[in-house]
JSON list of C-alpha atoms in Angstrom, two decimals:
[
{"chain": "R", "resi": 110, "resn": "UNK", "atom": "CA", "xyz": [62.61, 27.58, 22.79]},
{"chain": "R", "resi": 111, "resn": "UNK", "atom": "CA", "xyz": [60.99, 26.42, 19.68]},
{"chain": "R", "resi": 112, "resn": "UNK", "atom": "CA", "xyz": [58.71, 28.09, 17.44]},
{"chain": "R", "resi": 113, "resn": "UNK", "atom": "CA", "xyz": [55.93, 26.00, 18.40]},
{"chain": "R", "resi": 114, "resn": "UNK", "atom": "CA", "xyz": [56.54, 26.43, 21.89]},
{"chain": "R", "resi": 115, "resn": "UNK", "atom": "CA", "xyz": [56.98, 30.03, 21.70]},
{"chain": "R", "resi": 116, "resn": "UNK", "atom": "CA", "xyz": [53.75, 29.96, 19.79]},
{"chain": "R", "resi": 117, "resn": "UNK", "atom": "CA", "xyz": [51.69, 28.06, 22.67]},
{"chain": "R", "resi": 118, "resn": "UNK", "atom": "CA", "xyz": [53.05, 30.22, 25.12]},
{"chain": "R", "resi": 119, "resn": "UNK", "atom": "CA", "xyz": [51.60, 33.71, 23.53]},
{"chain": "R", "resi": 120, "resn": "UNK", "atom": "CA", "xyz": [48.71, 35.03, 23.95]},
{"chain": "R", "resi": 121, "resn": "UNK", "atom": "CA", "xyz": [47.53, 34.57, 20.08]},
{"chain": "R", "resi": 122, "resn": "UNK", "atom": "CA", "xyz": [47.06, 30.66, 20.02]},
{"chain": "R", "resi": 123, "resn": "UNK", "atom": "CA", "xyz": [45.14, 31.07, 22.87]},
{"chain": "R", "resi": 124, "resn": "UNK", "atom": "CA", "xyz": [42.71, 34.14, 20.69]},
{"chain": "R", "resi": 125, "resn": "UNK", "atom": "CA", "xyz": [43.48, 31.93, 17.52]},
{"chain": "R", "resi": 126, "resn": "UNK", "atom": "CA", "xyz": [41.21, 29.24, 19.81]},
{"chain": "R", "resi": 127, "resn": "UNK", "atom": "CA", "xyz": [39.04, 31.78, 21.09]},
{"chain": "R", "resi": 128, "resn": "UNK", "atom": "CA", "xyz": [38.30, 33.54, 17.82]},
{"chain": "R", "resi": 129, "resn": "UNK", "atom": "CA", "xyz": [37.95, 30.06, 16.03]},
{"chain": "R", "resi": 130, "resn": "UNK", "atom": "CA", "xyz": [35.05, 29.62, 18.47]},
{"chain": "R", "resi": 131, "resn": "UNK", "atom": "CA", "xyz": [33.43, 33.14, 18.55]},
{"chain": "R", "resi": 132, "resn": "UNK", "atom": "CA", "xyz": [33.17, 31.98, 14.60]},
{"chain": "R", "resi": 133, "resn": "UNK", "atom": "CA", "xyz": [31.57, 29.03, 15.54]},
{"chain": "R", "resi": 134, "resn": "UNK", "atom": "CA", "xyz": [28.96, 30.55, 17.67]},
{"chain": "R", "resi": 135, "resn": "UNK", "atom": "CA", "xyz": [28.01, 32.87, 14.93]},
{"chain": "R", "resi": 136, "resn": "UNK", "atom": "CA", "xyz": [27.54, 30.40, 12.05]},
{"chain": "R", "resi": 137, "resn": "UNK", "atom": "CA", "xyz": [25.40, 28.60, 14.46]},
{"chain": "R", "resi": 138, "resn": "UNK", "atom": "CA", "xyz": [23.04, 31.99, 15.12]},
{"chain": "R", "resi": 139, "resn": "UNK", "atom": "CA", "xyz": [23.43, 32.73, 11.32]},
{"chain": "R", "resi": 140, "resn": "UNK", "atom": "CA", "xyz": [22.17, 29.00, 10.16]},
{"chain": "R", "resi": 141, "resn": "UNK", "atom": "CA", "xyz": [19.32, 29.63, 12.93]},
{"chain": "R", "resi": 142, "resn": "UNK", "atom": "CA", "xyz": [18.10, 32.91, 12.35]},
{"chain": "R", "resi": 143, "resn": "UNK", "atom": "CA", "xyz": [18.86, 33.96, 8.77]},
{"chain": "R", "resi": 144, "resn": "UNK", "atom": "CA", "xyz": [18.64, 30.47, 7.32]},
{"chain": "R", "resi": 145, "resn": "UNK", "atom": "CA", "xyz": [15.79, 29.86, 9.52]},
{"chain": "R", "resi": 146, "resn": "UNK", "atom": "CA", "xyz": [16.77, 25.99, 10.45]},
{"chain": "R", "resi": 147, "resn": "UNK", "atom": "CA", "xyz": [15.58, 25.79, 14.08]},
{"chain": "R", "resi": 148, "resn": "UNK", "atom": "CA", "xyz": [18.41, 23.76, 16.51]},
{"chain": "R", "resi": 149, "resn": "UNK", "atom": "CA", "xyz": [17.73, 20.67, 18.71]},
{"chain": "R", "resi": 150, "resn": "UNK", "atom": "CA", "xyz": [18.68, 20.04, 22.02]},
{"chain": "R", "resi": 151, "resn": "UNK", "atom": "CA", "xyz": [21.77, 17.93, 20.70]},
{"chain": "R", "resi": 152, "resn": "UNK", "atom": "CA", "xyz": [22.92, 21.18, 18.47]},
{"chain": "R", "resi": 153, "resn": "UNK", "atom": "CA", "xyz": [22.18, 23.30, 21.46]},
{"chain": "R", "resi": 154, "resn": "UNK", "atom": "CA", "xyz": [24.98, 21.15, 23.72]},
{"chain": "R", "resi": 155, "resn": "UNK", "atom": "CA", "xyz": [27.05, 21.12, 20.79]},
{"chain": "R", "resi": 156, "resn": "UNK", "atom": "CA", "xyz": [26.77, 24.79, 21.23]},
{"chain": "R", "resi": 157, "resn": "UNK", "atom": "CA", "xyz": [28.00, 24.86, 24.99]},
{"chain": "R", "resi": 158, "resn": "UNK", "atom": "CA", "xyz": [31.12, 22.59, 23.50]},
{"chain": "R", "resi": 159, "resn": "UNK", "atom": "CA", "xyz": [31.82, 25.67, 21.74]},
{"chain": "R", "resi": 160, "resn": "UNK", "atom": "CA", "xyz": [31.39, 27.54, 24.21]},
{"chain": "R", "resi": 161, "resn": "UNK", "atom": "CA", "xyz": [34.17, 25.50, 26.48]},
{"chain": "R", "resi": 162, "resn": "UNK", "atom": "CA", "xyz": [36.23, 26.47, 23.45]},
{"chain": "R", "resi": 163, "resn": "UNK", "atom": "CA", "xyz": [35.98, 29.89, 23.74]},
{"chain": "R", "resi": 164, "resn": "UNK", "atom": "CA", "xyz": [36.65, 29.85, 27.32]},
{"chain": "R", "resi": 165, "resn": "UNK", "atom": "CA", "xyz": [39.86, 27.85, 26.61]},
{"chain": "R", "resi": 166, "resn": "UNK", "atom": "CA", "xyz": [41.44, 29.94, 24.59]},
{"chain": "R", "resi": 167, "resn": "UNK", "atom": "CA", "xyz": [40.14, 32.86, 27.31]},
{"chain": "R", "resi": 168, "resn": "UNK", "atom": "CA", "xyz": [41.48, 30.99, 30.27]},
{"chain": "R", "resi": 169, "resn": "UNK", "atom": "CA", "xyz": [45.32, 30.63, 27.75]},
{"chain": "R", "resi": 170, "resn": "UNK", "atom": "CA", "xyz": [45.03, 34.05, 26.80]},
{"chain": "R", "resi": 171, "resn": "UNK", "atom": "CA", "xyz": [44.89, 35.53, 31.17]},
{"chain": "R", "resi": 172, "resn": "UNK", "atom": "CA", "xyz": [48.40, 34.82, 31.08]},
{"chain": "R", "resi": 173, "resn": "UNK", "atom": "CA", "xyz": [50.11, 32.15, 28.65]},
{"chain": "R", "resi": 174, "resn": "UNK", "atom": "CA", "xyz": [53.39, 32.39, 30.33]},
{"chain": "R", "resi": 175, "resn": "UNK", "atom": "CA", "xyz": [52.33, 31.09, 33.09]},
{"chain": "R", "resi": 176, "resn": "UNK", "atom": "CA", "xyz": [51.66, 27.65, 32.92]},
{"chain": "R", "resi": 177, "resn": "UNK", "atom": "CA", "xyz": [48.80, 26.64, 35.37]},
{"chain": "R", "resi": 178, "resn": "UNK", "atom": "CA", "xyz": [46.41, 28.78, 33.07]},
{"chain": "R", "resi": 179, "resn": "UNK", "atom": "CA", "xyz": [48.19, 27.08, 29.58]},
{"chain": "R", "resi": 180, "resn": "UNK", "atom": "CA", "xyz": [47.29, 23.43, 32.01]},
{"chain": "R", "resi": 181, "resn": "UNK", "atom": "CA", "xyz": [43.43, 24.62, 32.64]},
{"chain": "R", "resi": 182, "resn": "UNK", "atom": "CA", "xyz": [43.34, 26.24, 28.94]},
{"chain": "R", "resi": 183, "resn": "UNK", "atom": "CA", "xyz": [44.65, 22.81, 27.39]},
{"chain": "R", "resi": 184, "resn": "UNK", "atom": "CA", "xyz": [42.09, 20.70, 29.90]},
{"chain": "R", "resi": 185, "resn": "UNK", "atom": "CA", "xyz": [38.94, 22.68, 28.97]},
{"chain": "R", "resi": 186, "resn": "UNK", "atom": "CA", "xyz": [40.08, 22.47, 25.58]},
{"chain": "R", "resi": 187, "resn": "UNK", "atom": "CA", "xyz": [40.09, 18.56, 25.64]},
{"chain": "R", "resi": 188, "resn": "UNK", "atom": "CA", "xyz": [37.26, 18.37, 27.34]},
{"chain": "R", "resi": 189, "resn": "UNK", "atom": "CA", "xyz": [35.18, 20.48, 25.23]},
{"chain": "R", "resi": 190, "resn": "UNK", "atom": "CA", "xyz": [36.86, 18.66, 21.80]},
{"chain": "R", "resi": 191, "resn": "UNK", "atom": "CA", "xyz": [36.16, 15.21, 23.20]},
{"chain": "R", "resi": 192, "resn": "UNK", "atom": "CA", "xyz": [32.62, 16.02, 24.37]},
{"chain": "R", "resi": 193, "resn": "UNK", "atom": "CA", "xyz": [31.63, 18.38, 21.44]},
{"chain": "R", "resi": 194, "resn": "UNK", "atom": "CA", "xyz": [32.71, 15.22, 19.19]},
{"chain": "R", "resi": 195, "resn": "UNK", "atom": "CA", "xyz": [30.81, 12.75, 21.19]},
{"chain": "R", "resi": 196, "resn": "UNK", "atom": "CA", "xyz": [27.67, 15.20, 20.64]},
{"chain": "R", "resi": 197, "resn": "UNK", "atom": "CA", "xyz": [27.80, 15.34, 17.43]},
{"chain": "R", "resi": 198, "resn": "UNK", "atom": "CA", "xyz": [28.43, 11.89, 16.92]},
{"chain": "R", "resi": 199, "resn": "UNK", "atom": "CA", "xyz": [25.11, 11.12, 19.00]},
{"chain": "R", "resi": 200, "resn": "UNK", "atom": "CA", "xyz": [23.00, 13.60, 17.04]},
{"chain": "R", "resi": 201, "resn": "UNK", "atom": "CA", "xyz": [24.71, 12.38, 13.63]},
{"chain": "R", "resi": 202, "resn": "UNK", "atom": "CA", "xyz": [23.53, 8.65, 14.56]},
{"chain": "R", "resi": 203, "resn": "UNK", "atom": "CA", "xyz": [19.87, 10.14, 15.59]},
{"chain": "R", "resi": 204, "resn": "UNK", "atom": "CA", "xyz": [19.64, 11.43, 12.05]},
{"chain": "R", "resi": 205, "resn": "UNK", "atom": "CA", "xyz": [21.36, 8.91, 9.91]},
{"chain": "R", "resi": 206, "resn": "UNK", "atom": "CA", "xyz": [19.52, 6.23, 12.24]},
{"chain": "R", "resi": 207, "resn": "UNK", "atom": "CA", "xyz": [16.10, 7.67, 12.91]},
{"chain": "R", "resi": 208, "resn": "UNK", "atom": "CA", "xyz": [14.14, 5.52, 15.56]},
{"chain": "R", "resi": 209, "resn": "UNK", "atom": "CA", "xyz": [11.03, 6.56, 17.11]},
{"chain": "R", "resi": 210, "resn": "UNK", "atom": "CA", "xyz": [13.12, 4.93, 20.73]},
{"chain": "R", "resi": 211, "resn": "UNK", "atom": "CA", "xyz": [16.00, 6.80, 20.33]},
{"chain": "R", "resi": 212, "resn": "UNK", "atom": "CA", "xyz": [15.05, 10.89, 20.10]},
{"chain": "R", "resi": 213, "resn": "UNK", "atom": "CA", "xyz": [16.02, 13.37, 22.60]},
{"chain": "R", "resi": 214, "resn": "UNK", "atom": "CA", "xyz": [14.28, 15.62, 24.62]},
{"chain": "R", "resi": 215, "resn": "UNK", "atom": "CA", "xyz": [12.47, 18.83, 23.60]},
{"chain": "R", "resi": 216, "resn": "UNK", "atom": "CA", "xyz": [13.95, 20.31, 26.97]},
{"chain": "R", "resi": 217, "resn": "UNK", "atom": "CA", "xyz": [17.80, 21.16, 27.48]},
{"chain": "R", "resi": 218, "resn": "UNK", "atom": "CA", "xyz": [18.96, 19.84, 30.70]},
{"chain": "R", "resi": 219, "resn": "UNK", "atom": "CA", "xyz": [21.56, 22.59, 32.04]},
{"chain": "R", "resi": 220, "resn": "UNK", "atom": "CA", "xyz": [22.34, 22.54, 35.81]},
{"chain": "R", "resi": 221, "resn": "UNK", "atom": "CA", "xyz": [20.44, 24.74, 38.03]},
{"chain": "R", "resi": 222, "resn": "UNK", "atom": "CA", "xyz": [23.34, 26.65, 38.82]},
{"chain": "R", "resi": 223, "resn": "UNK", "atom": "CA", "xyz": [23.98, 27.38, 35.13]},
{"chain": "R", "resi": 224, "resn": "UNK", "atom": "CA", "xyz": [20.28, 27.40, 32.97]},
{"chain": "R", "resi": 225, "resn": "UNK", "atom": "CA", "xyz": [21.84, 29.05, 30.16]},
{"chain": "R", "resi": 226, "resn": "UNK", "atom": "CA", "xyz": [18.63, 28.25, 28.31]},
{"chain": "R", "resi": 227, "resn": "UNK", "atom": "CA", "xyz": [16.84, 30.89, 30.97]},
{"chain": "R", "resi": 228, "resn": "UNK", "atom": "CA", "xyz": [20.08, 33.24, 30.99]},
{"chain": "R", "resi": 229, "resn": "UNK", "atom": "CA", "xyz": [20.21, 33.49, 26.93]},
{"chain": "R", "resi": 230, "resn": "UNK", "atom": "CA", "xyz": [16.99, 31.59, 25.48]},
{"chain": "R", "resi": 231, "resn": "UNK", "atom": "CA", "xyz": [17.88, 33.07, 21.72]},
{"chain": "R", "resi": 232, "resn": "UNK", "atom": "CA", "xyz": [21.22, 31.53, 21.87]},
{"chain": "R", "resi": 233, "resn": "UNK", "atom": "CA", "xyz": [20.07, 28.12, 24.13]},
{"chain": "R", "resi": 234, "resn": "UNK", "atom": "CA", "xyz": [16.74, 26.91, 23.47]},
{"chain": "R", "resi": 235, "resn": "UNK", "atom": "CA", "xyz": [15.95, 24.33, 21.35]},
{"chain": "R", "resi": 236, "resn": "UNK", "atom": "CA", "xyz": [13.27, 24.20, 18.82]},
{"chain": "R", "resi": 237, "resn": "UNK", "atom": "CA", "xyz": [13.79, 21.45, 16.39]},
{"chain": "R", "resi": 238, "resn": "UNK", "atom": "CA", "xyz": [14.11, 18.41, 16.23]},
{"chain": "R", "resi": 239, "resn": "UNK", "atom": "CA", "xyz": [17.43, 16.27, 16.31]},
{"chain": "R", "resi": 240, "resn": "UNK", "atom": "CA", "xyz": [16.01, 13.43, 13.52]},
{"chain": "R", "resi": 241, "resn": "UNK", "atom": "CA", "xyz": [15.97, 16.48, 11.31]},
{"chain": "R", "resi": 242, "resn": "UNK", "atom": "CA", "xyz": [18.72, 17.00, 9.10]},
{"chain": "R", "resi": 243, "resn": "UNK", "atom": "CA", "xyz": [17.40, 19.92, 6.67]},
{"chain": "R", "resi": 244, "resn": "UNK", "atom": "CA", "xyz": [21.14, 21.51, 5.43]},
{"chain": "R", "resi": 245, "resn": "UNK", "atom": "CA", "xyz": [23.68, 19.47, 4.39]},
{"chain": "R", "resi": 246, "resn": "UNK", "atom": "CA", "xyz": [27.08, 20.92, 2.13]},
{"chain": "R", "resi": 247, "resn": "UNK", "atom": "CA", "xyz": [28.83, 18.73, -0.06]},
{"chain": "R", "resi": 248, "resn": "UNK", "atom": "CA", "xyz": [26.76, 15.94, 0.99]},
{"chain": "R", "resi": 249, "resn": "UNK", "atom": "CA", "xyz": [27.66, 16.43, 4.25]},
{"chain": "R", "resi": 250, "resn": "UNK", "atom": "CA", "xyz": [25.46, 16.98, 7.52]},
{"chain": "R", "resi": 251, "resn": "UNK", "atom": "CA", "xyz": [26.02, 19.90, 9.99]},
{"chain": "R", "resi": 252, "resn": "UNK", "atom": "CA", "xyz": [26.48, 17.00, 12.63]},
{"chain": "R", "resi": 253, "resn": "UNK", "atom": "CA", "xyz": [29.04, 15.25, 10.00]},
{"chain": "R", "resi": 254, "resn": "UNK", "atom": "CA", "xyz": [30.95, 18.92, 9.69]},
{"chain": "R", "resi": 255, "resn": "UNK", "atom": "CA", "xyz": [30.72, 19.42, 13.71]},
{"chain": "R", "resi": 256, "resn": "UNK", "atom": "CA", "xyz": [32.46, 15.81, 13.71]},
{"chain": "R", "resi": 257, "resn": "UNK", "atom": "CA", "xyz": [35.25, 17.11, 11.79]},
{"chain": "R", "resi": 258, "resn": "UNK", "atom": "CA", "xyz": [35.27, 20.91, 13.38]},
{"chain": "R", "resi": 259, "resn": "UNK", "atom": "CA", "xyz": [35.77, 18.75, 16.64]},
{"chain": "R", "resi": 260, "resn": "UNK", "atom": "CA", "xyz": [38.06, 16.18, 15.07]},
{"chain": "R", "resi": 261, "resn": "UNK", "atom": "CA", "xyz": [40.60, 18.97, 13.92]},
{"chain": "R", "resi": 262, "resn": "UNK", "atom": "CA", "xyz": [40.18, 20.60, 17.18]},
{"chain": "R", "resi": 263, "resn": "UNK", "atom": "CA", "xyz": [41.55, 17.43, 18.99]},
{"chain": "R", "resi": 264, "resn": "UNK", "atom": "CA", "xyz": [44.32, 17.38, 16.50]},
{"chain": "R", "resi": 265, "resn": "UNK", "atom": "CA", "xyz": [45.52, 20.12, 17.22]},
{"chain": "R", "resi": 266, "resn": "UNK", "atom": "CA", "xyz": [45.45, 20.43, 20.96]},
{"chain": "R", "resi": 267, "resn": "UNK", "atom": "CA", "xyz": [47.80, 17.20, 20.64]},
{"chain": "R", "resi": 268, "resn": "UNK", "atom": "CA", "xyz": [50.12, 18.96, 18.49]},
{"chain": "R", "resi": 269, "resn": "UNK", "atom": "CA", "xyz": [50.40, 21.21, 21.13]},
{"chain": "R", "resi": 270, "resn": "UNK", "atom": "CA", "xyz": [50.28, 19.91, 24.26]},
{"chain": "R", "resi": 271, "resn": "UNK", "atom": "CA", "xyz": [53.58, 19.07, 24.74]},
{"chain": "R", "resi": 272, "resn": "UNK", "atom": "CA", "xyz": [54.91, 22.38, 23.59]},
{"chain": "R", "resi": 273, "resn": "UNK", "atom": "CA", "xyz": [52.40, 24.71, 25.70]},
{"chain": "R", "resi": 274, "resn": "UNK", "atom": "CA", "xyz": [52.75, 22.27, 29.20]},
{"chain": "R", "resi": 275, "resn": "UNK", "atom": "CA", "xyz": [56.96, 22.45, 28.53]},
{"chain": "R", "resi": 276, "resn": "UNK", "atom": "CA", "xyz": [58.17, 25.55, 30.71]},
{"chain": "R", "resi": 277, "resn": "UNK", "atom": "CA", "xyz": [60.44, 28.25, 29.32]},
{"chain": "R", "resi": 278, "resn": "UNK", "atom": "CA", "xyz": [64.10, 28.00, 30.53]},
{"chain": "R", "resi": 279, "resn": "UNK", "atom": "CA", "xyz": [66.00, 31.09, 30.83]},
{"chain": "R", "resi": 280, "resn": "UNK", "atom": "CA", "xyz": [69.31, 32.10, 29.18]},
{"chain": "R", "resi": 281, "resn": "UNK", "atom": "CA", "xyz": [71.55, 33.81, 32.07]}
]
């Protein structure tokens, strides 16, 4: 097997991914409650991308070898990339494009099997607003950055997505 392979089949891709997240979710509850900038709705899904993130890398790390949980780990990892991405795309147009027609709601929208805003409200409930845009680093926005966090995220579940789905052949 190849390195790469042998590295998508371990169980430390899989808690590189997971980690990477768990990082995630704490800048986001550092920038809200130290910084004091108060997330929208939008940064609050953006949030729950993450969240598919970490449980990615959880499902890989159950058992890497085996290569139905690699096949769920790599699908909730697209998913989560592709819709994080779109998120932040739609909250960076809100705030580079402000119209009074196009805002979103003050109210998260979660499923009623899953109201993660009722579960965890310090972690899931919004209370800004998305046309806000009040922290920016190097010029760019924290929707901009979550663009490329996403972006590099993609990239790299491409890289490996032939090497984790390939199954390891034994040497007898």
């Amino acid at each position: 097997m190849s390195r790469l392979q042998l590295f998508c089949h371990g169980r430390l891709s899989w808690g590189l991914l997971a980690l990477s997240g768990v990082a995630l979710e704490i800048a986001a509850l550092f920038f809200q409650y130290v910084m004091d900038l108060s997330p929208c709705v939008m940064c609050i899904y953006v949030r729950v991308a993450v969240l598919g993130l970490i449980l990615a890398g959880l499902i890989g790390m159950l058992q890497p070898k085996v290569w139905i949980f690699r096949f769920i780990g790599l699908l909730s990892w697209a998913v989560s990339s592709v819709w994080g991405f779109s998120l932040s795309y739609e909250l960076n147009d809100m705030q580079v494009n402000p119209s009074p027609f196009a805002t979103c709601s003050f109210y998260p929208e979660f499923p009623s099997f899953m109201p993660l805003d009722v579960w965890l409200p310090s972690v899931f409930s919004p209370t800004g607003m998305c046309s806000d845009s009040p922290w920016t680093f190097l010029s760019v926005s924290m929707a901009q950055w979550m663009m490329v966090c996403f972006a590099i995220y993609g990239l790299i579940w491409f890289v490996m997505l032939v090497p984790s789905l390939k199954t390891a052949k034994s040497n007898l």
